[in-house]
XYZ file of C-alpha atoms in Angstrom:
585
model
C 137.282 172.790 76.079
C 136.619 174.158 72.504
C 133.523 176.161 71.394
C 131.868 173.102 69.606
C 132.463 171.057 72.652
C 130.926 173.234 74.977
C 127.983 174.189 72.661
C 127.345 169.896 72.320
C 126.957 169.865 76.310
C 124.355 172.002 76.087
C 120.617 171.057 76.167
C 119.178 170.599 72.575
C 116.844 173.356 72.849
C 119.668 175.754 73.624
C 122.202 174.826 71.072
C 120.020 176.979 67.970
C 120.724 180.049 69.807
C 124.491 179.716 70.772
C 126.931 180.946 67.706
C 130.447 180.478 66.567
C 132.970 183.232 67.732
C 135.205 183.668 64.329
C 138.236 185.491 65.559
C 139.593 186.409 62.578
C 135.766 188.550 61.751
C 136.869 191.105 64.503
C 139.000 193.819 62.512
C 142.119 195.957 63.678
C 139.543 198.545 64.654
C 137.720 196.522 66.840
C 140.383 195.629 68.504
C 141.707 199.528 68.895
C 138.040 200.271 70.166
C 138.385 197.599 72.484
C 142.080 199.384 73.627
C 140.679 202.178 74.032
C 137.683 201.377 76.049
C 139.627 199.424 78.523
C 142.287 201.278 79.212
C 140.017 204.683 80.000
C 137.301 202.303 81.871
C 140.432 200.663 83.618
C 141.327 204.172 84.871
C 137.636 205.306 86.030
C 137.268 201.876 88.103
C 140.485 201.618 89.874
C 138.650 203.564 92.700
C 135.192 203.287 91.851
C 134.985 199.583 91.195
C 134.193 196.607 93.468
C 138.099 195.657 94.289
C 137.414 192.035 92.906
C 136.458 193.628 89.807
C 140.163 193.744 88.685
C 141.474 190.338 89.884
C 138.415 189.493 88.044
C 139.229 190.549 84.629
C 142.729 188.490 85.141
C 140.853 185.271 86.637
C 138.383 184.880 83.768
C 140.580 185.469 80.897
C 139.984 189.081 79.880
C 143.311 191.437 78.732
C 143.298 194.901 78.365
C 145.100 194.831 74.909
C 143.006 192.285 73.151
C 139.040 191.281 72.572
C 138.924 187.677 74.290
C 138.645 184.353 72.712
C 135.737 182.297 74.201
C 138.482 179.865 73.936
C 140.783 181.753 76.898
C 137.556 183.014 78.505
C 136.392 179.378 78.964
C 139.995 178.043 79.985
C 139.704 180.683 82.906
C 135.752 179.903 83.489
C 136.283 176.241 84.127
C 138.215 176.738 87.282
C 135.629 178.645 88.478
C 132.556 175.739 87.842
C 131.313 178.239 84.613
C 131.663 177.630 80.638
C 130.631 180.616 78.480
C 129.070 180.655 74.606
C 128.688 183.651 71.905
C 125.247 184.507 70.600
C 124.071 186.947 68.354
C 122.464 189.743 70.112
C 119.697 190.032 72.078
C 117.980 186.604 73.031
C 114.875 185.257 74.858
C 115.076 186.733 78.190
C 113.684 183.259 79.786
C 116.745 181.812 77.157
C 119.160 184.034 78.611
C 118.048 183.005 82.432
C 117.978 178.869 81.959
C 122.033 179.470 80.127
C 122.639 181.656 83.574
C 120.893 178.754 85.857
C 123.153 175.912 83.870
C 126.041 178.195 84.797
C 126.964 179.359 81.370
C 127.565 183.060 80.517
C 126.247 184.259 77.135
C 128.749 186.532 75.441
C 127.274 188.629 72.479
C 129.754 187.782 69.997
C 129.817 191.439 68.549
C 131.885 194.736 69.146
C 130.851 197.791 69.708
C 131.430 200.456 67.122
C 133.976 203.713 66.928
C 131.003 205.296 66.803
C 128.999 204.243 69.574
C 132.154 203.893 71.956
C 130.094 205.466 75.100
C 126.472 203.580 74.065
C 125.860 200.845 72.327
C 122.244 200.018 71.849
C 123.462 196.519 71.071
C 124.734 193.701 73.838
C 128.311 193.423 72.672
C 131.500 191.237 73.733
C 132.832 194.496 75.902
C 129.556 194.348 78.206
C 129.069 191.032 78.288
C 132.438 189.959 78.948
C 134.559 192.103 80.980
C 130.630 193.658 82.574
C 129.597 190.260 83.774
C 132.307 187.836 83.465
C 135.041 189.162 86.672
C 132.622 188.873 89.660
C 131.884 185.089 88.837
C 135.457 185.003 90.856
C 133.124 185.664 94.161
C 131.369 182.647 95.461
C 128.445 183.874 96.801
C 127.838 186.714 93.863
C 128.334 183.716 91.523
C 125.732 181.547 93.572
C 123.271 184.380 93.141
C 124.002 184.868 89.684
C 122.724 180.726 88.576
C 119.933 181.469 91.429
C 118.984 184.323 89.248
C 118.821 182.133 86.592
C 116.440 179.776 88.138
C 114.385 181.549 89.258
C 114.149 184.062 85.910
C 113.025 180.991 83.274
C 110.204 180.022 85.760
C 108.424 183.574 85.411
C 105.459 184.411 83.354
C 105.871 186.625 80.201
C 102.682 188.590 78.546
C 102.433 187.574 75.311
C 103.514 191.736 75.216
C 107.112 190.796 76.400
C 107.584 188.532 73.967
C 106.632 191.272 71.132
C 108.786 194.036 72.846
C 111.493 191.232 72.875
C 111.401 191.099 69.117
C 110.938 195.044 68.509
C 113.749 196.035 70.827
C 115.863 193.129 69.265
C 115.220 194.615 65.782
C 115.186 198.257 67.054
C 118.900 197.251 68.776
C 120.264 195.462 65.782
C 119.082 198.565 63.118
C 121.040 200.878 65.180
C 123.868 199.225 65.544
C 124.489 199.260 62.318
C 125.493 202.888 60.963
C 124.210 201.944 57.426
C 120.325 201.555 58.839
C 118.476 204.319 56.968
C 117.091 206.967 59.761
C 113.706 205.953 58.501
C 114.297 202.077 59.216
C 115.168 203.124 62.619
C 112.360 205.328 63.368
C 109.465 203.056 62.030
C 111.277 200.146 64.570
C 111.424 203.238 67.089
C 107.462 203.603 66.435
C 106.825 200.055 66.875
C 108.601 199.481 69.938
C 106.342 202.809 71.439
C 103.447 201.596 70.473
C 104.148 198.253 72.020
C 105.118 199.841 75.180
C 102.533 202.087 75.728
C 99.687 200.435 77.245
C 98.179 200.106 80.560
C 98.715 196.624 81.156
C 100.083 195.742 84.447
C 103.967 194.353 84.457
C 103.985 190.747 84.230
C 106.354 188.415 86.531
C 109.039 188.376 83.880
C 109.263 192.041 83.296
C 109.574 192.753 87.130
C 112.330 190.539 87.806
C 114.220 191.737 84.348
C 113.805 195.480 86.588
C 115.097 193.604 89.570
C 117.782 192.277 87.505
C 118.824 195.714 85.719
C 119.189 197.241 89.012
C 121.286 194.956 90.574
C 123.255 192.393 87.621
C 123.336 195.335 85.508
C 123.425 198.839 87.515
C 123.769 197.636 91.225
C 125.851 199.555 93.615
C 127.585 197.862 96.985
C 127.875 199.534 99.827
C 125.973 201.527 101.968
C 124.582 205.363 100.629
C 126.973 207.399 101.574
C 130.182 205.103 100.580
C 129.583 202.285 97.676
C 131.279 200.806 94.742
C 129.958 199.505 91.193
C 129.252 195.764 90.778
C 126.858 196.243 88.177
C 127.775 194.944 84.409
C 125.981 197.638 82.690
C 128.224 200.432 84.650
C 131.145 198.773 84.529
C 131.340 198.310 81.000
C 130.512 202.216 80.250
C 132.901 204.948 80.119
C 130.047 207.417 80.469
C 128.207 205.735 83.193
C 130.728 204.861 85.331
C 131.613 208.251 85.941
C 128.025 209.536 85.428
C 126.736 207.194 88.802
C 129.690 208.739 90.669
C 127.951 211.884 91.009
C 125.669 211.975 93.784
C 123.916 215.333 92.697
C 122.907 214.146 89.315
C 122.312 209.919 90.648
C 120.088 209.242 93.610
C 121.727 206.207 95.724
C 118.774 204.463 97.411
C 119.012 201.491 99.677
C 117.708 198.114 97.890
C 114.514 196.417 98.873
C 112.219 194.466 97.096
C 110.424 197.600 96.054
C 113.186 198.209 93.370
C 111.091 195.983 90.613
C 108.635 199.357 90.831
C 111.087 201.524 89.490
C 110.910 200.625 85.457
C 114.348 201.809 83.540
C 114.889 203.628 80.188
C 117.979 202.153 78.488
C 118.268 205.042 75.998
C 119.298 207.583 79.039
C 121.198 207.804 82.135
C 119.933 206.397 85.166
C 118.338 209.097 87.275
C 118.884 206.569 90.767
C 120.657 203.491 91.246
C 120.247 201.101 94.160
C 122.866 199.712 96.791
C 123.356 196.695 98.004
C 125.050 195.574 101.292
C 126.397 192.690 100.232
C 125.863 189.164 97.860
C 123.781 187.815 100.972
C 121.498 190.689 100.659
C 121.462 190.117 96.908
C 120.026 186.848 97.333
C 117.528 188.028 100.217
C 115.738 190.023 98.003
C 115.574 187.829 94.998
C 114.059 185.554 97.255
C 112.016 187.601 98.428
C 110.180 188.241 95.241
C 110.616 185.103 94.027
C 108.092 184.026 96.956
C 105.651 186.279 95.689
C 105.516 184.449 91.842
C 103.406 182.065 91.017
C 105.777 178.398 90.468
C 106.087 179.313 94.163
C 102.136 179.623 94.829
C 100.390 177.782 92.421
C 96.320 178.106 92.734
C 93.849 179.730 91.174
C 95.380 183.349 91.340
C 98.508 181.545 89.420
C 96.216 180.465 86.534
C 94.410 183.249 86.401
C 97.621 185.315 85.990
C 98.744 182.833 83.069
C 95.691 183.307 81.411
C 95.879 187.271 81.597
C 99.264 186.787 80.042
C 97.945 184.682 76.938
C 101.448 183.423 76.642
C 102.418 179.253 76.697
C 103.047 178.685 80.459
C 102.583 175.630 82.399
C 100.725 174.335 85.152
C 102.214 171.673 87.685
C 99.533 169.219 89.657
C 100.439 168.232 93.169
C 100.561 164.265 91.315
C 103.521 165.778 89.000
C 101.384 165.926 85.754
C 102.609 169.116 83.770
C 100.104 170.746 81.713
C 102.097 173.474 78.677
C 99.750 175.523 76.707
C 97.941 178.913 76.712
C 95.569 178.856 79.576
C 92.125 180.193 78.510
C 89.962 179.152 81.709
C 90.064 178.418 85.588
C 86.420 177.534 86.925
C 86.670 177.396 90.812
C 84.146 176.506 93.550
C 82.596 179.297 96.000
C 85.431 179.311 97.882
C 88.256 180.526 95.384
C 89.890 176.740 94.801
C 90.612 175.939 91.018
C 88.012 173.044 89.823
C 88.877 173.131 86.219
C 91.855 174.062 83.922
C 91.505 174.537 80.399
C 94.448 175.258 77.702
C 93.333 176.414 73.554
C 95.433 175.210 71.565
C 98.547 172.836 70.876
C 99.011 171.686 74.720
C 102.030 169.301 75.671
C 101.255 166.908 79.027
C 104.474 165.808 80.658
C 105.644 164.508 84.186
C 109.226 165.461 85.660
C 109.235 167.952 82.569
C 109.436 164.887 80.279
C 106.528 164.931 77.710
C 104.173 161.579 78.295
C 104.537 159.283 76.134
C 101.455 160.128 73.267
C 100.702 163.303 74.955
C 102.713 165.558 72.817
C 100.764 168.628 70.499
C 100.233 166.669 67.932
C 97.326 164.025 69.947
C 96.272 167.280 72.201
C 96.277 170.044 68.961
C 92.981 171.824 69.700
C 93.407 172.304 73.594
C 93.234 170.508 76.671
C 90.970 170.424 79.866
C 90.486 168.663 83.184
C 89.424 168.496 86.952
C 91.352 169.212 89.954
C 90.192 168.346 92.909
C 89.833 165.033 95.804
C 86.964 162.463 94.339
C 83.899 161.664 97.414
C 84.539 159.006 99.659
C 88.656 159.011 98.142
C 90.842 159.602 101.125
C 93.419 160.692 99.230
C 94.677 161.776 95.753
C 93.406 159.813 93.187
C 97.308 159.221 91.968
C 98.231 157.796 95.063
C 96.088 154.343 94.735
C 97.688 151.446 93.419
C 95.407 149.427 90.231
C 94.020 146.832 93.063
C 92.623 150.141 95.013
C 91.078 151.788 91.960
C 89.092 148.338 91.388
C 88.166 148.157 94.561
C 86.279 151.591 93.545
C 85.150 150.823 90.319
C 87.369 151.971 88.541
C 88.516 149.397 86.024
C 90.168 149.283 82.165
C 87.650 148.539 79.902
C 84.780 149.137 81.788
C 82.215 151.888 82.382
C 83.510 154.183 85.403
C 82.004 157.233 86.945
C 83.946 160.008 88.797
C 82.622 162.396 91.198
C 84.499 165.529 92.221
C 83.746 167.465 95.780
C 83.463 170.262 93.312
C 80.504 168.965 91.481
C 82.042 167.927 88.246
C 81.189 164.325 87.271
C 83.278 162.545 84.375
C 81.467 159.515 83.214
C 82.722 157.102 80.272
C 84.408 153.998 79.850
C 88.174 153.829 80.969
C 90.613 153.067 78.118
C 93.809 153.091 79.792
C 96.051 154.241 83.031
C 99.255 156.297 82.493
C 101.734 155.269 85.477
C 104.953 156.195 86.276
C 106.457 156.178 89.539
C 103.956 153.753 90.891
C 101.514 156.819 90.603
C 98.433 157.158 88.304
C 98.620 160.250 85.841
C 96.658 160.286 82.737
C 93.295 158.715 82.758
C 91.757 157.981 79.470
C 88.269 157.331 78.212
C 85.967 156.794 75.242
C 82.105 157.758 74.959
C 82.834 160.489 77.731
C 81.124 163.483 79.189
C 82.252 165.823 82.068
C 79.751 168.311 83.242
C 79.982 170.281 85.968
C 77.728 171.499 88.950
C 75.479 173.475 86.961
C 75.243 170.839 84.121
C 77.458 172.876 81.637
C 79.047 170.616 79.790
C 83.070 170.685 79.867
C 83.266 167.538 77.324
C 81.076 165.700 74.618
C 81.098 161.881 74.045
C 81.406 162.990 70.238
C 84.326 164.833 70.771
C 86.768 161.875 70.945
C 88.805 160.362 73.329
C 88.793 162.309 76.929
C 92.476 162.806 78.999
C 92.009 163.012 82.799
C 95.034 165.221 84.474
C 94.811 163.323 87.983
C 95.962 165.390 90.721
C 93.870 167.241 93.557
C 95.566 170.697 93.379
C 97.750 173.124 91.013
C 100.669 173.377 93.071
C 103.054 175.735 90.563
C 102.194 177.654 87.708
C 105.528 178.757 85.486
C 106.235 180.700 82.232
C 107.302 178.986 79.221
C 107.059 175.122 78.882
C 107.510 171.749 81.178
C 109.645 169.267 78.199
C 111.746 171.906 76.444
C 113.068 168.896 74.270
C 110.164 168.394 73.019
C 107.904 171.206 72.212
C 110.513 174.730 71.726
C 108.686 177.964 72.797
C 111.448 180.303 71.096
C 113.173 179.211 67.856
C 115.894 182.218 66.937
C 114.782 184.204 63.998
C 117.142 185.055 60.798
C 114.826 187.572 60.021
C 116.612 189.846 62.727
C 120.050 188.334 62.852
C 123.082 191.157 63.026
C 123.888 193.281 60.185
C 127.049 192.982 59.399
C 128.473 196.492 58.348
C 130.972 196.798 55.367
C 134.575 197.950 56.257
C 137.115 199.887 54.336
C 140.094 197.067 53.695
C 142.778 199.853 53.211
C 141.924 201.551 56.269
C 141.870 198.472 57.886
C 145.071 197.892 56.668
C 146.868 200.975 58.556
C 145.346 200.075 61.717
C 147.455 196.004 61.114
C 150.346 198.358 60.519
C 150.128 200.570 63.418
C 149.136 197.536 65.840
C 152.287 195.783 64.251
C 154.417 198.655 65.271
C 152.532 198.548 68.831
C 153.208 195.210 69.648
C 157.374 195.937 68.578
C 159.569 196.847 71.694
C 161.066 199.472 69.683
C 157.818 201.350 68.356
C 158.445 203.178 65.067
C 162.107 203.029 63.769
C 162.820 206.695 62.861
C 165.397 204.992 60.394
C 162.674 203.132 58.719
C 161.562 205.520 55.874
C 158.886 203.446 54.414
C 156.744 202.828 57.371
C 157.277 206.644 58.235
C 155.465 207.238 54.638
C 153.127 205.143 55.019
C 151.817 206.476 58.140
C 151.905 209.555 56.815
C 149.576 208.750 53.878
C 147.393 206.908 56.554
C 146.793 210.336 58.103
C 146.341 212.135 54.793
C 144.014 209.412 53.591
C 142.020 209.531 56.423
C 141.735 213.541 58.442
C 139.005 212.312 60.392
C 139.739 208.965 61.726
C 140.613 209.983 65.647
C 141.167 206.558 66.908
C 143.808 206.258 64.126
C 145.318 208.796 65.309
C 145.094 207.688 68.915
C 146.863 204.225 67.973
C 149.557 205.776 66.222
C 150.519 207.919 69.442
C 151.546 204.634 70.611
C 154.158 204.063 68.265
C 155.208 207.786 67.109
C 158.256 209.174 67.102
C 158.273 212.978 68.969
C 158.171 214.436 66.102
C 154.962 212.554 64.393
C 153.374 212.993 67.800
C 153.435 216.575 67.938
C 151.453 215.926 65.073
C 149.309 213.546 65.898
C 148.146 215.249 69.189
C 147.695 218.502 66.978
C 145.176 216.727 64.744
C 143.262 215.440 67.260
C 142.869 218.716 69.228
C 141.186 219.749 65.871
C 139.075 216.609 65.100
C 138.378 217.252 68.868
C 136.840 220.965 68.296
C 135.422 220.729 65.175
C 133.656 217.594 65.972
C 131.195 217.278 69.278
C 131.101 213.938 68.986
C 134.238 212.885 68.969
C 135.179 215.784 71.432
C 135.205 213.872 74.649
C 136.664 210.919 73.401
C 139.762 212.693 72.025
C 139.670 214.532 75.333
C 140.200 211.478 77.084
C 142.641 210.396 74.352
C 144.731 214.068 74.950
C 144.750 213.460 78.983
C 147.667 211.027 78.736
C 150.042 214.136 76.659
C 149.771 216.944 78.480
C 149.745 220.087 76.404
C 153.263 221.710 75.985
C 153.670 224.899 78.324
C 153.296 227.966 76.421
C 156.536 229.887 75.923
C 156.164 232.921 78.739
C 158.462 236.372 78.946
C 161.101 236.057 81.883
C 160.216 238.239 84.891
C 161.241 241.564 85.463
């Protein structure tokens, strides 16, 4: 299944954020980065790793030698139930949870630079792909994984998270590229900080993305003293995958719920990490928390938490009606039950997250409000009674009807017209209408137009984000902060074609061949600094060239600190020759 195919199977409100993966954009460098990477993070995880985490890589399409195609990552992925799509960088965390819940993995479509080899501040196709992509091979992790997802795009977001969203997405995408100006970064820097230091409580979405960091990201399983790295974020880090090895330096604590109290600094190492037992225990504790949110409880603490996060969320009456807005107001009776829901703003009403028919934000623009609650003398819920039954109480189209609530609130006009669906009762309408409530404050004018009854008798889920995604999008993607795309040198481009030409030929560099010899040569002369050049060409080099080669790098390794691990690791596969030494006496 091609990219185009895949992305027209997706919901509509998804599609805007999925991109094209253009092969031919990644350059001969990216593809030596990616070499390099993998073969070193191949070597740190043949012990360290979960053991699926290698027949993964083969079962989902990922080489060593190459960056994948989502075309061969999807071939693999649709064996396994999964499809996959590129984006570009970050996106909506509630986004990236509902493509996770549909069983689709989002691959950033970028890779990682030469220069940020051991951190990227950037998702890029290394993480996402061969971090996340090999333990959808397990069953049960890969159950836990959609789970996850479900459970993620139901949770509240501040109106906070959705502005650190946008500064870390602007912060990431400045310093990924190395032509950002140090003072473009540090204003973005200064923005993020200030958006991050306040003393606002975490919200439900910024708990679970800490439960999700330490386990989808940086999760351990195992037990304490003996344990093995599941988690994308380590697996796809040459520094952190030895780093969390180290028991001194890392703290390995056993996972409970209690892990969405530790927040996470994705600028350093870890200080701790947490350990699983296994993908059962995984899914324990996500449901564990997920029992504490509030689509699970509903009520009047779930309102009032979606109207402390001044963010679009929606709440869900026991009849099915769907109210999507930002929640302003929850009046409740003496004995903490919700009475009275009110939204400011452009509100969308929908049943079986379906906007109503004429209920969109265009009729309800201004805001929306309405009872909850049983009516006196109705032995059930008002949605339950079939058009004979609501005569039978008075309750009539075109006549004057009068609605009592055991609350106290009264709504008194003349009825206009029934919404049904499902043989149930959900939008009552009326002209010339006032609601007041116990007290006499008035929730409702005649003069302000025509009145929308909600019918339902209690709140039974409250959710992040809204019911009809169709229909009314929360998150559009913004071009403002799309990827930089960083200007490359075409001739040094050019040496790394030749040198992966001469890789992929079973006979390496002809010593015979003069010309290719010279123009190696020149490559090396042209450029003294590039390492990973020199790294390729060890590939390919006669003995002669790679006494050379390995001599360069030893100095590109000492007079540079930060390239001196790398070309460490790059020296560890040719030994140093053995000094000459003076025979014994």
């Amino acid at each position: 299944m091609d990219q185009q195919t895949i992305i027209n199977s997706l919901p509509l409100h998804l599609r805007p954020f999925v991109k094209q993966q253009r092969y031919d954009d990644y350059t001969p460098r990216d593809q030596a980065v990616w070499r390099f990477v993998m073969k070193h993070l191949s070597r740190q995880l043949a012990d360290s790793a979960h053991p699926i985490y290698k027949e993964g890589l083969e079962r989902t399409g990922i080489a060593l030698d190459h960056i994948p195609s989502i075309d061969e990552m999807n071939a693999c992925l649709a064996r396994l139930g999964w499809r996959a799509v590129v984006v570009d960088g970050f996106i909506p965390p509630a986004i990236f949870m509902e493509f996770q819940a549909l069983k689709v993995l989002v691959i950033a479509v970028d890779m990682r630079s030469v220069d940020q080899i051991f951190y990227t501040p950037a998702p890029d196709i290394l993480h996402e792909s061969a971090g996340h992509a090999p333990f959808i091979v397990d069953i049960d992790y890969a159950e836990f994984l959609q789970r996850f997802g479900e459970i993620g795009m139901k949770a509240i977001a501040s109106h906070a998270d959705l502005e650190q969203y946008e500064a870390i997405r602007e912060l990431s995408i400045l310093k990924g590229c190395p032509q950002s100006s140090r003072q473009e970064i540090e204003t973005a820097e200064e923005k993020l900080a200030k958006l991050c230091n306040t003393e606002q409580a975490p919200s439900e979405a910024a708990l679970l993305t800490r439960l999700h960091w330490w386990t989808v990201e940086y999760g351990l399983v195992g037990d304490c003293e003996d344990y093995r790295i599941f988690g994308a974020g380590l697996l796809s880090s040459l520094g952190e995958s030895q780093h969390c090895m180290d028991d001194t330096a890392v703290r390995k604590l056993p996972l409970t719920v209690d892990a969405v109290m530790s927040p996470y600094d994705i600028t350093r190492e870890q200080p701790q990490l947490f350990v699983t037992k296994s993908c059962k225990h995984l899914s324990q504790v996500l449901e564990e928390f997920a029992a504490s949110m509030c689509f699970y409880r509903g009520g009047t603490e779930s309102l009032r938490t979606a109207i402390a996060a001044q963010s679009v969320c929606s709440a869900c009456y026991d009849s099915g009606v769907q109210v999507s807005g930002v929640f302003t107001e929850v009046l409740c009776d003496a004995v903490g039950n919700a009475t009275y829901l009110r939204t400011t703003g452009p509100t969308q009403l929908a049943y079986r997250d379906r906007e109503m028919l004429g209920h969109g934000v265009a009729h309800h623009a201004d805001g929306f409000g309405s009872p909850i609650g049983h009516l006196k003398d109705f032995s059930r819920c008002l949605s339950e009674y079939t058009i004979d039954e609501l005569k039978a109480h008075a309750i009539e189209i075109g006549q004057p009807t009068k609605l009592e609530y055991l609350s106290g609130i009264t709504v008194e006009g003349t009825l206009q017209e029934v919404f049904r669906q499902d043989h149930r009762n959900l939008i009552l309408s009326f002209s010339d209408c006032g609601v007041t409530d116990l007290h006499g404050r008035v929730l409702f004018a005649p003069e302000w137009g025509t009145y929308d009854l909600a019918v339902g008798s209690a709140i039974c889920s409250v959710y992040g984000g809204v019911a009809d995604k169709e229909s009314l999008q929360l998150f559009k993607p913004t071009p403002r902060t799309s990827t930089l795309r960083v200007d490359v040198d075409p001739s040094l481009m050019a040496c790394y074609s030749l040198v992966d030409r001469l890789r992929q030929q079973p006979a390496g560099l002809d010593a015979d061949d003069g010309s290719i010899e010279d123009a190696l040569l020149a490559a090396l002369a042209q450029y003294p600094n590039e390492w990973l050049l020199r790294v390729e060409m060890l590939a390919v080099a006669d003995s002669n060239l790679q006494q050379r080669l390995l001599e360069e790098l030893r100095q590109l390794g000492t007079a540079n600190k930060a390239t001196e691990q790398l070309v460490a690791m790059a020296l560890g596969d040719f030994p140093a020759p053995h000094e000459d030494r003076p025979a014994s006496a």
